[in-house]
GROMACS .gro file of C-alpha atoms in nm:
model
  265
    1MET     CA    1  -3.107   2.274  -9.935
    2LEU     CA    2  -2.813   2.484 -10.051
    3ALA     CA    3  -2.840   2.698  -9.736
    4VAL     CA    4  -2.849   2.386  -9.518
    5MET     CA    5  -2.548   2.240  -9.700
    6LEU     CA    6  -2.346   2.559  -9.654
    7THR     CA    7  -2.439   2.574  -9.285
    8PHE     CA    8  -2.300   2.226  -9.225
    9ALA     CA    9  -2.006   2.259  -9.464
   10THR     CA   10  -1.872   2.594  -9.337
   11PRO     CA   11  -1.702   2.457  -9.020
   12PHE     CA   12  -1.527   2.190  -9.227
   13LEU     CA   13  -1.414   2.442  -9.487
   14TRP     CA   14  -1.286   2.671  -9.212
   15MET     CA   15  -1.096   2.382  -9.052
   16PHE     CA   16  -0.935   2.266  -9.377
   17GLY     CA   17  -0.852   2.621  -9.481
   18SER     CA   18  -0.701   2.710  -9.143
   19ALA     CA   19  -0.486   2.396  -9.156
   20PHE     CA   20  -0.285   2.569  -9.429
   21LYS     CA   21  -0.245   2.898  -9.239
   22THR     CA   22   0.018   3.023  -8.998
   23GLN     CA   23  -0.082   3.101  -8.640
   24GLY     CA   24  -0.071   3.473  -8.717
   25ASP     CA   25  -0.298   3.444  -9.023
   26ILE     CA   26  -0.551   3.239  -8.828
   27PHE     CA   27  -0.594   3.517  -8.571
   28ALA     CA   28  -0.560   3.801  -8.822
   29HIS     CA   29  -0.851   3.680  -9.036
   30ALA     CA   30  -1.076   3.540  -8.765
   31TYR     CA   31  -1.282   3.861  -8.747
   32PRO     CA   32  -1.442   4.024  -8.937
   33LEU     CA   33  -1.544   3.737  -9.161
   34THR     CA   34  -1.396   3.760  -9.510
   35TRP     CA   35  -1.296   3.512  -9.778
   36GLU     CA   36  -0.955   3.489  -9.608
   37THR     CA   37  -1.129   3.347  -9.299
   38ILE     CA   38  -1.199   3.032  -9.501
   39LEU     CA   39  -0.934   3.033  -9.774
   40PRO     CA   40  -0.565   3.081  -9.687
   41ALA     CA   41  -0.406   3.385  -9.852
   42ARG     CA   42  -0.055   3.240  -9.808
   43PRO     CA   43  -0.090   2.859  -9.797
   44THR     CA   44   0.175   2.664  -9.608
   45LEU     CA   45   0.236   2.298  -9.525
   46ASP     CA   46   0.429   2.375  -9.208
   47ASN     CA   47   0.139   2.269  -8.983
   48PHE     CA   48   0.117   1.926  -9.145
   49ALA     CA   49   0.492   1.881  -9.124
   50SER     CA   50   0.479   1.979  -8.757
   51VAL     CA   51   0.209   1.730  -8.658
   52ILE     CA   52   0.342   1.443  -8.872
   53PHE     CA   53   0.716   1.472  -8.809
   54GLY     CA   54   0.728   1.681  -8.493
   55ARG     CA   55   0.438   1.545  -8.290
   56GLY     CA   56   0.427   1.196  -8.448
   57ILE     CA   57   0.055   1.207  -8.523
   58GLY     CA   58   0.103   0.932  -8.781
   59ARG     CA   59   0.135   0.675  -8.503
   60ASN     CA   60  -0.193   0.788  -8.349
   61PHE     CA   61  -0.355   0.774  -8.693
   62LEU     CA   62  -0.239   0.413  -8.730
   63ASN     CA   63  -0.376   0.331  -8.384
   64ASN     CA   64  -0.717   0.458  -8.494
   65LEU     CA   65  -0.705   0.239  -8.804
   66ILE     CA   66  -0.616  -0.071  -8.602
   67VAL     CA   67  -0.887  -0.015  -8.342
   68ALA     CA   68  -1.155   0.083  -8.594
   69ALA     CA   69  -1.082  -0.213  -8.824
   70ALA     CA   70  -1.090  -0.461  -8.536
   71GLN     CA   71  -1.410  -0.314  -8.396
   72VAL     CA   72  -1.584  -0.315  -8.734
   73VAL     CA   73  -1.498  -0.679  -8.808
   74LEU     CA   74  -1.587  -0.813  -8.464
   75THR     CA   75  -1.902  -0.601  -8.430
   76LEU     CA   76  -2.026  -0.717  -8.768
   77THR     CA   77  -1.959  -1.081  -8.677
   78VAL     CA   78  -2.119  -1.076  -8.332
   79CYS     CA   79  -2.417  -0.858  -8.420
   80ALA     CA   80  -2.497  -1.050  -8.739
   81MET     CA   81  -2.505  -1.386  -8.560
   82ALA     CA   82  -2.708  -1.248  -8.268
   83ALA     CA   83  -2.950  -1.071  -8.501
   84TYR     CA   84  -3.004  -1.388  -8.704
   85ALA     CA   85  -3.084  -1.582  -8.388
   86PHE     CA   86  -3.339  -1.321  -8.279
   87ALA     CA   87  -3.491  -1.292  -8.627
   88ARG     CA   88  -3.509  -1.654  -8.741
   89LEU     CA   89  -3.458  -1.900  -8.454
   90ARG     CA   90  -3.724  -1.994  -8.203
   91PHE     CA   91  -3.612  -2.058  -7.845
   92PRO     CA   92  -3.761  -1.998  -7.499
   93GLY     CA   93  -3.730  -1.640  -7.378
   94ARG     CA   94  -3.625  -1.503  -7.716
   95ASP     CA   95  -3.843  -1.192  -7.703
   96ALA     CA   96  -3.757  -1.120  -7.339
   97LEU     CA   97  -3.386  -1.153  -7.414
   98PHE     CA   98  -3.418  -0.922  -7.713
   99GLY     CA   99  -3.596  -0.672  -7.488
  100LEU     CA  100  -3.297  -0.681  -7.253
  101VAL     CA  101  -3.068  -0.614  -7.548
  102LEU     CA  102  -3.272  -0.306  -7.639
  103PHE     CA  103  -3.273  -0.196  -7.276
  104ALA     CA  104  -2.893  -0.213  -7.272
  105ALA     CA  105  -2.889   0.045  -7.550
  106LEU     CA  106  -3.059   0.293  -7.317
  107ILE     CA  107  -2.794   0.271  -7.044
  108PRO     CA  108  -2.564   0.576  -7.068
  109PHE     CA  109  -2.193   0.517  -7.098
  110GLU     CA  110  -2.127   0.724  -6.784
  111ALA     CA  111  -2.314   0.460  -6.580
  112THR     CA  112  -2.094   0.174  -6.705
  113MET     CA  113  -1.765   0.359  -6.741
  114ILE     CA  114  -1.620   0.273  -6.397
  115PRO     CA  115  -1.732  -0.095  -6.401
  116LEU     CA  116  -1.584  -0.135  -6.750
  117PHE     CA  117  -1.258   0.019  -6.634
  118GLN     CA  118  -1.246  -0.223  -6.340
  119VAL     CA  119  -1.319  -0.520  -6.566
  120MET     CA  120  -1.038  -0.418  -6.799
  121GLY     CA  121  -0.808  -0.410  -6.495
  122ILE     CA  122  -0.918  -0.755  -6.380
  123LEU     CA  123  -0.856  -0.894  -6.729
  124ASP     CA  124  -0.520  -0.712  -6.743
  125LEU     CA  125  -0.623  -0.537  -7.065
  126ARG     CA  126  -0.571  -0.175  -6.970
  127SER     CA  127  -0.343   0.018  -7.205
  128THR     CA  128  -0.391  -0.244  -7.478
  129TYR     CA  129  -0.567  -0.223  -7.811
  130PHE     CA  130  -0.818  -0.485  -7.691
  131ALA     CA  131  -0.947  -0.249  -7.421
  132LEU     CA  132  -1.035   0.009  -7.684
  133PHE     CA  133  -1.273  -0.209  -7.888
  134LEU     CA  134  -1.371  -0.527  -7.699
  135PRO     CA  135  -1.639  -0.362  -7.477
  136TRP     CA  136  -1.828  -0.237  -7.784
  137ILE     CA  137  -1.842  -0.532  -8.022
  138ALA     CA  138  -2.180  -0.656  -7.888
  139ASN     CA  139  -2.362  -0.343  -8.002
  140PRO     CA  140  -2.735  -0.338  -7.908
  141LEU     CA  141  -2.818  -0.091  -8.184
  142GLY     CA  142  -2.630  -0.305  -8.436
  143ILE     CA  143  -2.820  -0.615  -8.328
  144PHE     CA  144  -3.151  -0.430  -8.360
  145LEU     CA  145  -3.062  -0.285  -8.701
  146LEU     CA  146  -2.961  -0.622  -8.847
  147ARG     CA  147  -3.252  -0.808  -8.689
  148GLN     CA  148  -3.497  -0.572  -8.857
  149ALA     CA  149  -3.315  -0.619  -9.188
  150PHE     CA  150  -3.312  -1.000  -9.155
  151LEU     CA  151  -3.686  -0.998  -9.087
  152GLU     CA  152  -3.736  -0.835  -9.427
  153VAL     CA  153  -3.575  -1.134  -9.604
  154PRO     CA  154  -3.860  -1.354  -9.738
  155ARG     CA  155  -3.883  -1.690  -9.564
  156ASP     CA  156  -3.948  -1.857  -9.898
  157TYR     CA  157  -3.577  -1.844  -9.974
  158GLU     CA  158  -3.492  -2.018  -9.649
  159GLU     CA  159  -3.759  -2.281  -9.693
  160ALA     CA  160  -3.632  -2.356 -10.043
  161ALA     CA  161  -3.277  -2.384  -9.912
  162ILE     CA  162  -3.387  -2.618  -9.631
  163ILE     CA  163  -3.560  -2.842  -9.885
  164GLU     CA  164  -3.233  -2.852 -10.081
  165GLY     CA  165  -3.055  -2.967  -9.764
  166ALA     CA  166  -2.882  -2.643  -9.665
  167SER     CA  167  -2.776  -2.599  -9.304
  168ARG     CA  168  -2.851  -2.297  -9.087
  169LEU     CA  169  -2.495  -2.175  -9.137
  170GLN     CA  170  -2.525  -2.204  -9.515
  171ILE     CA  171  -2.858  -2.019  -9.513
  172PHE     CA  172  -2.708  -1.747  -9.294
  173TRP     CA  173  -2.395  -1.707  -9.506
  174ASN     CA  174  -2.530  -1.760  -9.859
  175ILE     CA  175  -2.882  -1.616  -9.840
  176VAL     CA  176  -2.949  -1.386  -9.546
  177LEU     CA  177  -2.622  -1.192  -9.543
  178PRO     CA  178  -2.606  -1.120  -9.920
  179MET     CA  179  -2.970  -1.005  -9.921
  180SER     CA  180  -2.904  -0.773  -9.626
  181ARG     CA  181  -2.596  -0.603  -9.770
  182PRO     CA  182  -2.723  -0.242  -9.730
  183ALA     CA  183  -2.792  -0.298  -9.359
  184LEU     CA  184  -2.450  -0.460  -9.311
  185ILE     CA  185  -2.276  -0.168  -9.483
  186THR     CA  186  -2.479   0.072  -9.268
  187LEU     CA  187  -2.352  -0.102  -8.955
  188VAL     CA  188  -1.997  -0.090  -9.091
  189LEU     CA  189  -2.027   0.284  -9.145
  190LEU     CA  190  -2.182   0.356  -8.804
  191THR     CA  191  -1.933   0.135  -8.619
  192PHE     CA  192  -1.639   0.296  -8.797
  193LEU     CA  193  -1.766   0.643  -8.709
  194TRP     CA  194  -1.825   0.551  -8.343
  195SER     CA  195  -1.483   0.392  -8.313
  196TRP     CA  196  -1.294   0.662  -8.501
  197ASN     CA  197  -1.452   0.947  -8.304
  198SER     CA  198  -1.421   0.791  -7.958
  199TYR     CA  199  -1.249   1.013  -7.705
  200LEU     CA  200  -1.359   0.960  -7.342
  201TRP     CA  201  -1.303   0.585  -7.319
  202PRO     CA  202  -0.952   0.590  -7.476
  203LEU     CA  203  -0.864   0.884  -7.250
  204ILE     CA  204  -0.958   0.673  -6.946
  205VAL     CA  205  -0.834   0.325  -7.030
  206MET     CA  206  -0.521   0.398  -7.238
  207GLN     CA  207  -0.216   0.520  -7.045
  208ASP     CA  208   0.037   0.419  -7.313
  209SER     CA  209   0.090   0.725  -7.532
  210SER     CA  210   0.228   0.511  -7.817
  211LYS     CA  211  -0.111   0.335  -7.845
  212GLN     CA  212  -0.330   0.639  -7.791
  213VAL     CA  213  -0.589   0.741  -8.053
  214ILE     CA  214  -0.569   1.057  -8.258
  215GLN     CA  215  -0.856   1.241  -8.083
  216VAL     CA  216  -0.682   1.227  -7.745
  217ALA     CA  217  -0.352   1.321  -7.909
  218ILE     CA  218  -0.509   1.631  -8.065
  219ALA     CA  219  -0.654   1.734  -7.730
  220SER     CA  220  -0.305   1.715  -7.580
  221PHE     CA  221  -0.190   1.987  -7.823
  222SER     CA  222  -0.374   2.241  -7.608
  223ALA     CA  223  -0.174   2.273  -7.285
  224PRO     CA  224  -0.334   2.485  -7.008
  225GLU     CA  225  -0.019   2.685  -6.940
  226GLN     CA  226   0.044   2.803  -7.298
  227LEU     CA  227  -0.136   2.933  -7.605
  228PRO     CA  228  -0.271   2.644  -7.816
  229SER     CA  229  -0.097   2.584  -8.146
  230TRP     CA  230  -0.410   2.629  -8.356
  231GLY     CA  231  -0.232   2.555  -8.681
  232ASP     CA  232  -0.126   2.213  -8.554
  233ILE     CA  233  -0.473   2.147  -8.412
  234PHE     CA  234  -0.643   2.234  -8.742
  235ALA     CA  235  -0.396   2.027  -8.943
  236ALA     CA  236  -0.433   1.721  -8.719
  237SER     CA  237  -0.812   1.760  -8.716
  238ALA     CA  238  -0.816   1.777  -9.094
  239LEU     CA  239  -0.611   1.458  -9.119
  240ALA     CA  240  -0.844   1.285  -8.871
  241THR     CA  241  -1.151   1.396  -9.067
  242VAL     CA  242  -1.041   1.273  -9.410
  243PRO     CA  243  -1.107   0.898  -9.348
  244VAL     CA  244  -1.450   0.972  -9.199
  245LEU     CA  245  -1.557   1.192  -9.490
  246THR     CA  246  -1.415   0.947  -9.744
  247ILE     CA  247  -1.590   0.639  -9.612
  248PHE     CA  248  -1.917   0.827  -9.566
  249LEU     CA  249  -1.914   0.966  -9.921
  250LEU     CA  250  -1.838   0.620 -10.059
  251LEU     CA  251  -2.106   0.439  -9.857
  252GLN     CA  252  -2.378   0.701  -9.813
  253ARG     CA  253  -2.615   0.546 -10.069
  254TYR     CA  254  -2.591   0.212  -9.889
  255TYR     CA  255  -2.645   0.391  -9.559
  256VAL     CA  256  -2.975   0.542  -9.679
  257ARG     CA  257  -3.093   0.207  -9.812
  258GLY     CA  258  -2.984   0.029  -9.496
  259VAL     CA  259  -3.170   0.268  -9.268
  260ALA     CA  260  -3.486   0.232  -9.477
  261MET     CA  261  -3.448  -0.146  -9.490
  262SER     CA  262  -3.399  -0.184  -9.115
  263GLY     CA  263  -3.702   0.025  -9.025
  264LEU     CA  264  -3.503   0.293  -8.842
  265LYS     CA  265  -3.670   0.559  -9.060
   0.00000   0.00000   0.00000
């Protein structure tokens, strides 16, 4: 397990260490591999100052937060209501409709990319924050994950609530959601990761550089006609990685429980 951990952790350690190196030190210690390849011998904050004050990466960081927060809230709302309908309500064609939802999860993004771009143009949403998160709030995987979790909630609680005169909305809000907290937190974590790490769709639909996400901004640091500023790239990548690592470390125990609860294991 220690060997596996080091294998996965080494690229992150190299990235964070190189973020504090000058361009010359990055190349000087790239090969052969020594401790200076990972740890900076002469640490400097110039790369962080360059990307924050020179390149204005803070604005892109804020854009990521806005888009990720909106996508998490709306995805959780839509998927939870849809999952409850598929798990608890009986209506004609329920199973067939759920099958279509699962089928939608198998369609690759490349097949829907151009139609989505055209729809955003028709709705006049290109180069807006809405275009970055609206197409993804009805997440088929999220609906499936929560449906499986809701099915694990004993019906006895609902029947008791119905006898007490509770409505469907009260049952959904006061019983089903609190008892499915690990699955909900799992969906929050997955949605945040998907939104935060998105690159291709923002690159296509967002032409306003002031609203662009941090991943596309980092890619723009590497111009084809000049040597990439690796110090700036490492520093910006480190800043973009901190929120992802933080939220995962805080929610990982809920993630494991949510995966087990939803049947994805």
